[in-house]
Short mmCIF file of C-alpha atoms in Angstrom, two decimals:
data_model
loop_
_atom_site.label_atom_id
_atom_site.label_comp_id
_atom_site.label_asym_id
_atom_site.label_seq_id
_atom_site.Cartn_x
_atom_site.Cartn_y
_atom_site.Cartn_z
CA UNK A 864 108.64 121.29 44.45
CA UNK A 865 107.53 118.07 46.15
CA UNK A 866 105.22 118.48 49.14
CA UNK A 867 106.57 117.90 52.57
CA UNK A 868 106.24 114.39 53.78
CA UNK A 869 106.96 115.23 57.38
CA UNK A 870 108.94 116.93 59.84
CA UNK A 871 112.01 116.09 62.01
CA UNK A 872 110.76 115.46 65.70
CA UNK A 873 113.92 113.63 67.13
CA UNK A 874 117.78 114.05 66.55
CA UNK A 875 120.14 111.71 68.02
CA UNK A 876 124.01 111.21 68.38
CA UNK A 877 125.61 108.27 70.18
CA UNK A 878 128.92 109.38 71.50
CA UNK A 879 129.91 105.83 72.60
CA UNK A 880 128.86 102.84 70.63
CA UNK A 881 126.31 100.65 72.37
CA UNK A 882 125.68 103.24 75.24
CA UNK A 883 122.57 105.25 75.40
CA UNK A 884 122.30 108.04 72.76
CA UNK A 885 122.11 111.82 73.45
CA UNK A 886 119.00 113.69 72.21
CA UNK A 887 119.96 116.90 70.33
CA UNK A 888 117.81 119.88 69.22
CA UNK A 889 120.23 120.17 66.23
CA UNK A 890 122.86 117.95 64.71
CA UNK A 891 125.65 118.97 62.14
CA UNK A 892 126.07 116.41 59.45
CA UNK A 893 129.17 116.31 57.19
CA UNK A 894 130.16 113.91 54.40
CA UNK A 895 130.85 111.08 56.71
CA UNK A 896 129.08 111.12 59.96
CA UNK A 897 127.01 113.17 62.48
CA UNK A 898 129.37 115.46 64.55
CA UNK A 899 130.01 113.63 67.82
CA UNK A 900 128.77 110.35 66.72
CA UNK A 901 130.18 106.98 67.78
CA UNK A 902 133.61 108.33 68.96
CA UNK A 903 134.20 105.73 71.80
CA UNK A 904 133.61 102.15 72.53
CA UNK A 905 133.39 99.85 75.58
CA UNK A 906 135.50 96.88 76.26
CA UNK A 907 135.79 93.72 78.48
CA UNK A 908 139.35 94.44 79.72
CA UNK A 909 140.00 90.60 80.43
CA UNK A 910 139.64 89.85 76.70
CA UNK A 911 139.71 93.29 74.91
CA UNK A 912 136.27 92.20 73.41
CA UNK A 913 134.20 95.32 72.36
CA UNK A 914 130.64 95.44 73.69
CA UNK A 915 128.15 93.47 71.72
CA UNK A 916 124.74 93.67 73.45
CA UNK A 917 123.09 92.29 70.19
CA UNK A 918 124.98 88.86 70.92
CA UNK A 919 125.98 88.58 74.69
CA UNK A 920 123.60 88.89 77.68
CA UNK A 921 126.47 90.29 79.71
CA UNK A 922 126.25 93.49 77.70
CA UNK A 923 122.50 93.94 77.88
CA UNK A 924 122.73 96.64 80.68
CA UNK A 925 125.11 98.69 78.48
CA UNK A 926 122.21 100.68 76.61
CA UNK A 927 121.03 102.05 80.07
CA UNK A 928 124.43 103.81 80.47
CA UNK A 929 123.81 107.36 79.57
CA UNK A 930 126.21 109.47 77.47
CA UNK A 931 126.86 113.19 76.61
CA UNK A 932 129.52 115.41 75.14
CA UNK A 933 130.58 118.42 77.18
CA UNK A 934 130.76 121.90 75.76
CA UNK A 935 134.63 121.25 75.16
CA UNK A 936 133.61 117.73 73.48
CA UNK A 937 134.70 115.65 76.52
CA UNK A 938 132.75 112.51 76.85
CA UNK A 939 130.74 112.14 79.99
CA UNK A 940 128.90 108.95 81.10
CA UNK A 941 126.61 107.98 83.96
CA UNK A 942 125.19 104.57 85.10
CA UNK A 943 121.69 104.48 86.19
CA UNK A 944 121.08 106.55 89.41
CA UNK A 945 124.88 107.73 89.16
CA UNK A 946 126.53 111.08 88.58
CA UNK A 947 128.27 112.17 85.39
CA UNK A 948 131.74 111.16 85.06
CA UNK A 949 134.43 112.33 82.58
CA UNK A 950 135.58 109.36 80.11
CA UNK A 951 137.78 107.72 79.48
CA UNK A 952 139.15 107.39 82.95
CA UNK A 953 139.72 105.35 86.04
CA UNK A 954 136.80 106.73 87.82
CA UNK A 955 134.30 106.16 84.99
CA UNK A 956 135.90 102.76 84.12
CA UNK A 957 135.32 101.75 87.81
CA UNK A 958 131.70 102.72 87.98
CA UNK A 959 130.80 101.16 84.65
CA UNK A 960 132.57 98.03 85.70
CA UNK A 961 130.75 97.86 89.09
CA UNK A 962 127.57 98.17 87.16
CA UNK A 963 128.24 95.47 84.63
CA UNK A 964 129.83 93.09 87.17
CA UNK A 965 133.05 92.59 85.29
CA UNK A 966 136.21 94.87 84.31
CA UNK A 967 135.26 97.05 81.52
CA UNK A 968 136.82 100.06 79.93
CA UNK A 969 135.73 103.09 77.78
CA UNK A 970 138.11 103.59 75.09
CA UNK A 971 138.37 106.01 71.91
CA UNK A 972 138.33 104.87 68.42
CA UNK A 973 140.77 107.60 67.51
CA UNK A 974 143.37 109.43 69.52
CA UNK A 975 142.00 112.99 68.74
CA UNK A 976 138.61 111.93 70.22
CA UNK A 977 139.96 111.61 73.77
CA UNK A 978 141.24 114.40 76.14
CA UNK A 979 144.92 115.59 75.59
CA UNK A 980 146.00 113.68 78.63
CA UNK A 981 144.59 110.23 77.44
CA UNK A 982 147.35 107.95 76.77
CA UNK A 983 145.52 104.54 76.82
CA UNK A 984 144.79 102.04 74.05
CA UNK A 985 142.48 102.70 71.17
CA UNK A 986 139.90 100.60 69.79
CA UNK A 987 139.35 99.22 66.25
CA UNK A 988 136.04 100.08 64.71
CA UNK A 989 134.18 96.75 63.93
CA UNK A 990 132.30 98.19 61.05
CA UNK A 991 132.05 101.17 58.65
CA UNK A 992 128.79 102.97 59.34
CA UNK A 993 126.54 104.84 57.00
CA UNK A 994 126.64 108.73 57.65
CA UNK A 995 122.86 108.94 58.50
CA UNK A 996 120.32 106.46 59.89
CA UNK A 997 116.74 107.81 59.15
CA UNK A 998 113.53 106.47 60.70
CA UNK A 999 109.94 107.52 60.32
CA UNK A 1000 107.08 107.35 62.79
CA UNK A 1001 105.04 105.83 59.93
CA UNK A 1002 107.27 102.77 60.19
CA UNK A 1003 106.98 102.75 63.95
CA UNK A 1004 103.28 102.78 63.62
CA UNK A 1005 103.43 99.81 61.18
CA UNK A 1006 105.49 97.94 63.73
CA UNK A 1007 103.01 98.88 66.40
CA UNK A 1008 100.20 97.48 64.31
CA UNK A 1009 101.99 94.09 63.73
CA UNK A 1010 103.11 93.83 67.45
CA UNK A 1011 100.46 95.85 69.36
CA UNK A 1012 101.70 94.36 72.87
CA UNK A 1013 105.11 95.88 72.16
CA UNK A 1014 106.77 99.36 72.50
CA UNK A 1015 107.89 100.71 69.13
CA UNK A 1016 110.23 103.24 70.71
CA UNK A 1017 112.76 104.89 68.37
CA UNK A 1018 115.56 104.34 71.01
CA UNK A 1019 115.34 100.52 70.15
CA UNK A 1020 116.65 101.25 66.71
CA UNK A 1021 119.31 104.14 67.45
CA UNK A 1022 118.47 106.53 64.38
CA UNK A 1023 120.17 109.66 63.88
CA UNK A 1024 116.90 111.34 62.43
CA UNK A 1025 113.24 110.65 63.23
CA UNK A 1026 110.77 112.11 60.98
CA UNK A 1027 107.18 112.36 61.92
CA UNK A 1028 104.92 111.49 58.90
CA UNK A 1029 101.30 109.95 58.44
CA UNK A 1030 101.14 106.31 58.52
CA UNK A 1031 100.93 104.29 55.22
CA UNK A 1032 98.65 101.52 55.61
CA UNK A 1033 100.48 98.16 55.17
CA UNK A 1034 103.85 99.85 54.64
CA UNK A 1035 107.18 100.60 56.21
CA UNK A 1036 107.47 103.59 53.78
CA UNK A 1037 111.34 104.59 53.94
CA UNK A 1038 112.34 100.97 52.92
CA UNK A 1039 110.48 101.61 49.75
CA UNK A 1040 112.60 104.78 49.00
CA UNK A 1041 115.97 103.13 48.41
CA UNK A 1042 117.91 104.97 45.63
CA UNK A 1043 115.63 108.10 46.06
CA UNK A 1044 117.14 111.46 47.11
CA UNK A 1045 115.43 113.57 49.78
CA UNK A 1046 116.06 117.01 51.50
CA UNK A 1047 115.69 117.55 55.16
CA UNK A 1048 116.02 121.33 55.62
CA UNK A 1049 119.30 122.11 53.83
CA UNK A 1050 120.57 118.52 54.23
CA UNK A 1051 120.61 116.43 51.01
CA UNK A 1052 120.62 112.79 51.24
CA UNK A 1053 120.50 109.64 49.14
CA UNK A 1054 118.76 106.70 50.56
CA UNK A 1055 121.23 103.96 50.26
CA UNK A 1056 119.99 100.76 51.76
CA UNK A 1057 117.59 99.40 54.32
CA UNK A 1058 118.80 99.11 57.80
CA UNK A 1059 118.94 95.37 58.72
CA UNK A 1060 117.90 95.01 62.47
CA UNK A 1061 119.77 92.60 64.85
CA UNK A 1062 119.34 91.50 68.52
CA UNK A 1063 119.82 95.12 70.00
CA UNK A 1064 116.49 95.96 69.09
CA UNK A 1065 114.87 93.55 71.57
CA UNK A 1066 116.92 94.78 74.68
CA UNK A 1067 115.08 96.67 77.35
CA UNK A 1068 116.05 100.23 78.06
CA UNK A 1069 114.55 103.07 80.37
CA UNK A 1070 110.92 102.94 79.57
CA UNK A 1071 110.55 99.71 77.90
CA UNK A 1072 111.28 96.07 78.59
CA UNK A 1073 113.04 93.03 76.84
CA UNK A 1074 110.93 92.07 73.89
CA UNK A 1075 111.97 89.43 71.41
CA UNK A 1076 108.77 89.81 69.46
CA UNK A 1077 110.00 93.27 68.08
CA UNK A 1078 112.70 91.52 66.12
CA UNK A 1079 110.44 88.60 65.02
CA UNK A 1080 107.84 90.88 63.59
CA UNK A 1081 110.46 92.64 61.39
CA UNK A 1082 111.87 89.49 60.20
CA UNK A 1083 108.43 88.24 59.34
CA UNK A 1084 106.87 91.41 57.90
CA UNK A 1085 109.99 93.67 56.50
CA UNK A 1086 112.75 91.16 55.64
CA UNK A 1087 114.59 92.00 58.96
CA UNK A 1088 114.65 95.77 58.23
CA UNK A 1089 113.35 99.12 59.73
CA UNK A 1090 114.54 102.52 58.67
CA UNK A 1091 117.12 103.33 56.22
CA UNK A 1092 120.87 104.28 55.88
CA UNK A 1093 121.59 107.31 53.83
CA UNK A 1094 124.64 108.92 52.32
CA UNK A 1095 125.31 112.82 52.21
CA UNK A 1096 125.02 114.89 49.05
CA UNK A 1097 124.91 118.23 50.63
CA UNK A 1098 126.23 118.50 54.40
CA UNK A 1099 124.33 120.85 56.62
CA UNK A 1100 122.88 121.46 60.21
CA UNK A 1101 119.41 120.09 60.76
CA UNK A 1102 117.18 121.30 63.60
CA UNK A 1103 113.95 119.86 65.26
CA UNK A 1104 111.08 120.81 63.06
CA UNK A 1105 112.98 120.82 59.67
CA UNK A 1106 110.73 119.44 56.91
CA UNK A 1107 111.55 116.44 54.70
CA UNK A 1108 110.73 116.15 51.00
CA UNK A 1109 111.46 113.52 48.50
CA UNK A 1110 113.40 114.82 45.37
#
């Protein structure tokens, strides 16, 4: 058996696309996605344009809107310094719209994601996501070496799984594992492709500021990439502390 490369220190799901993620002590991974991941989106109701923080400054405040799923699986959101509100709903839409400064609405991608009484419109998903986005602390440490003035916070990159592992000098290690298989606890994955980064990574969130040099460093030193996408060979529940091994 291969020795452990590291252990899971962070687990995330993103109930609403582009909004802040929800830290988890454990996640359930099926063949297609993390349970509770990217069930909803946010639109400008005047145009039905879905939020694109990576492309338009008007959406830059969106990653500061917190999200969580209730015990019953209902989405709840909270603007900074605001209370938790059920979503989709008129009250949450008013709060989000006031925070953003224009009329916006949270909507589900599929009818089954919303509460039974939701009768509003659905959103069309703009991309097909890989089941798992994996990032190592070794790659974050390499980014910090390249851009020491910046904050190499995992939240900039929206991973599902963050694995703590020793630094590899001069390397973003998981980018070099494309095509390899790995185990994280009972979860078996194939590393399918590097994660190409976009303008979302430069946007400020709670605890760190807007920083265009973050993306410039990745463009110059790792072909635009940080972290990897993975497909699922065996689904499982993953908990904080689970060890990761290459197979």
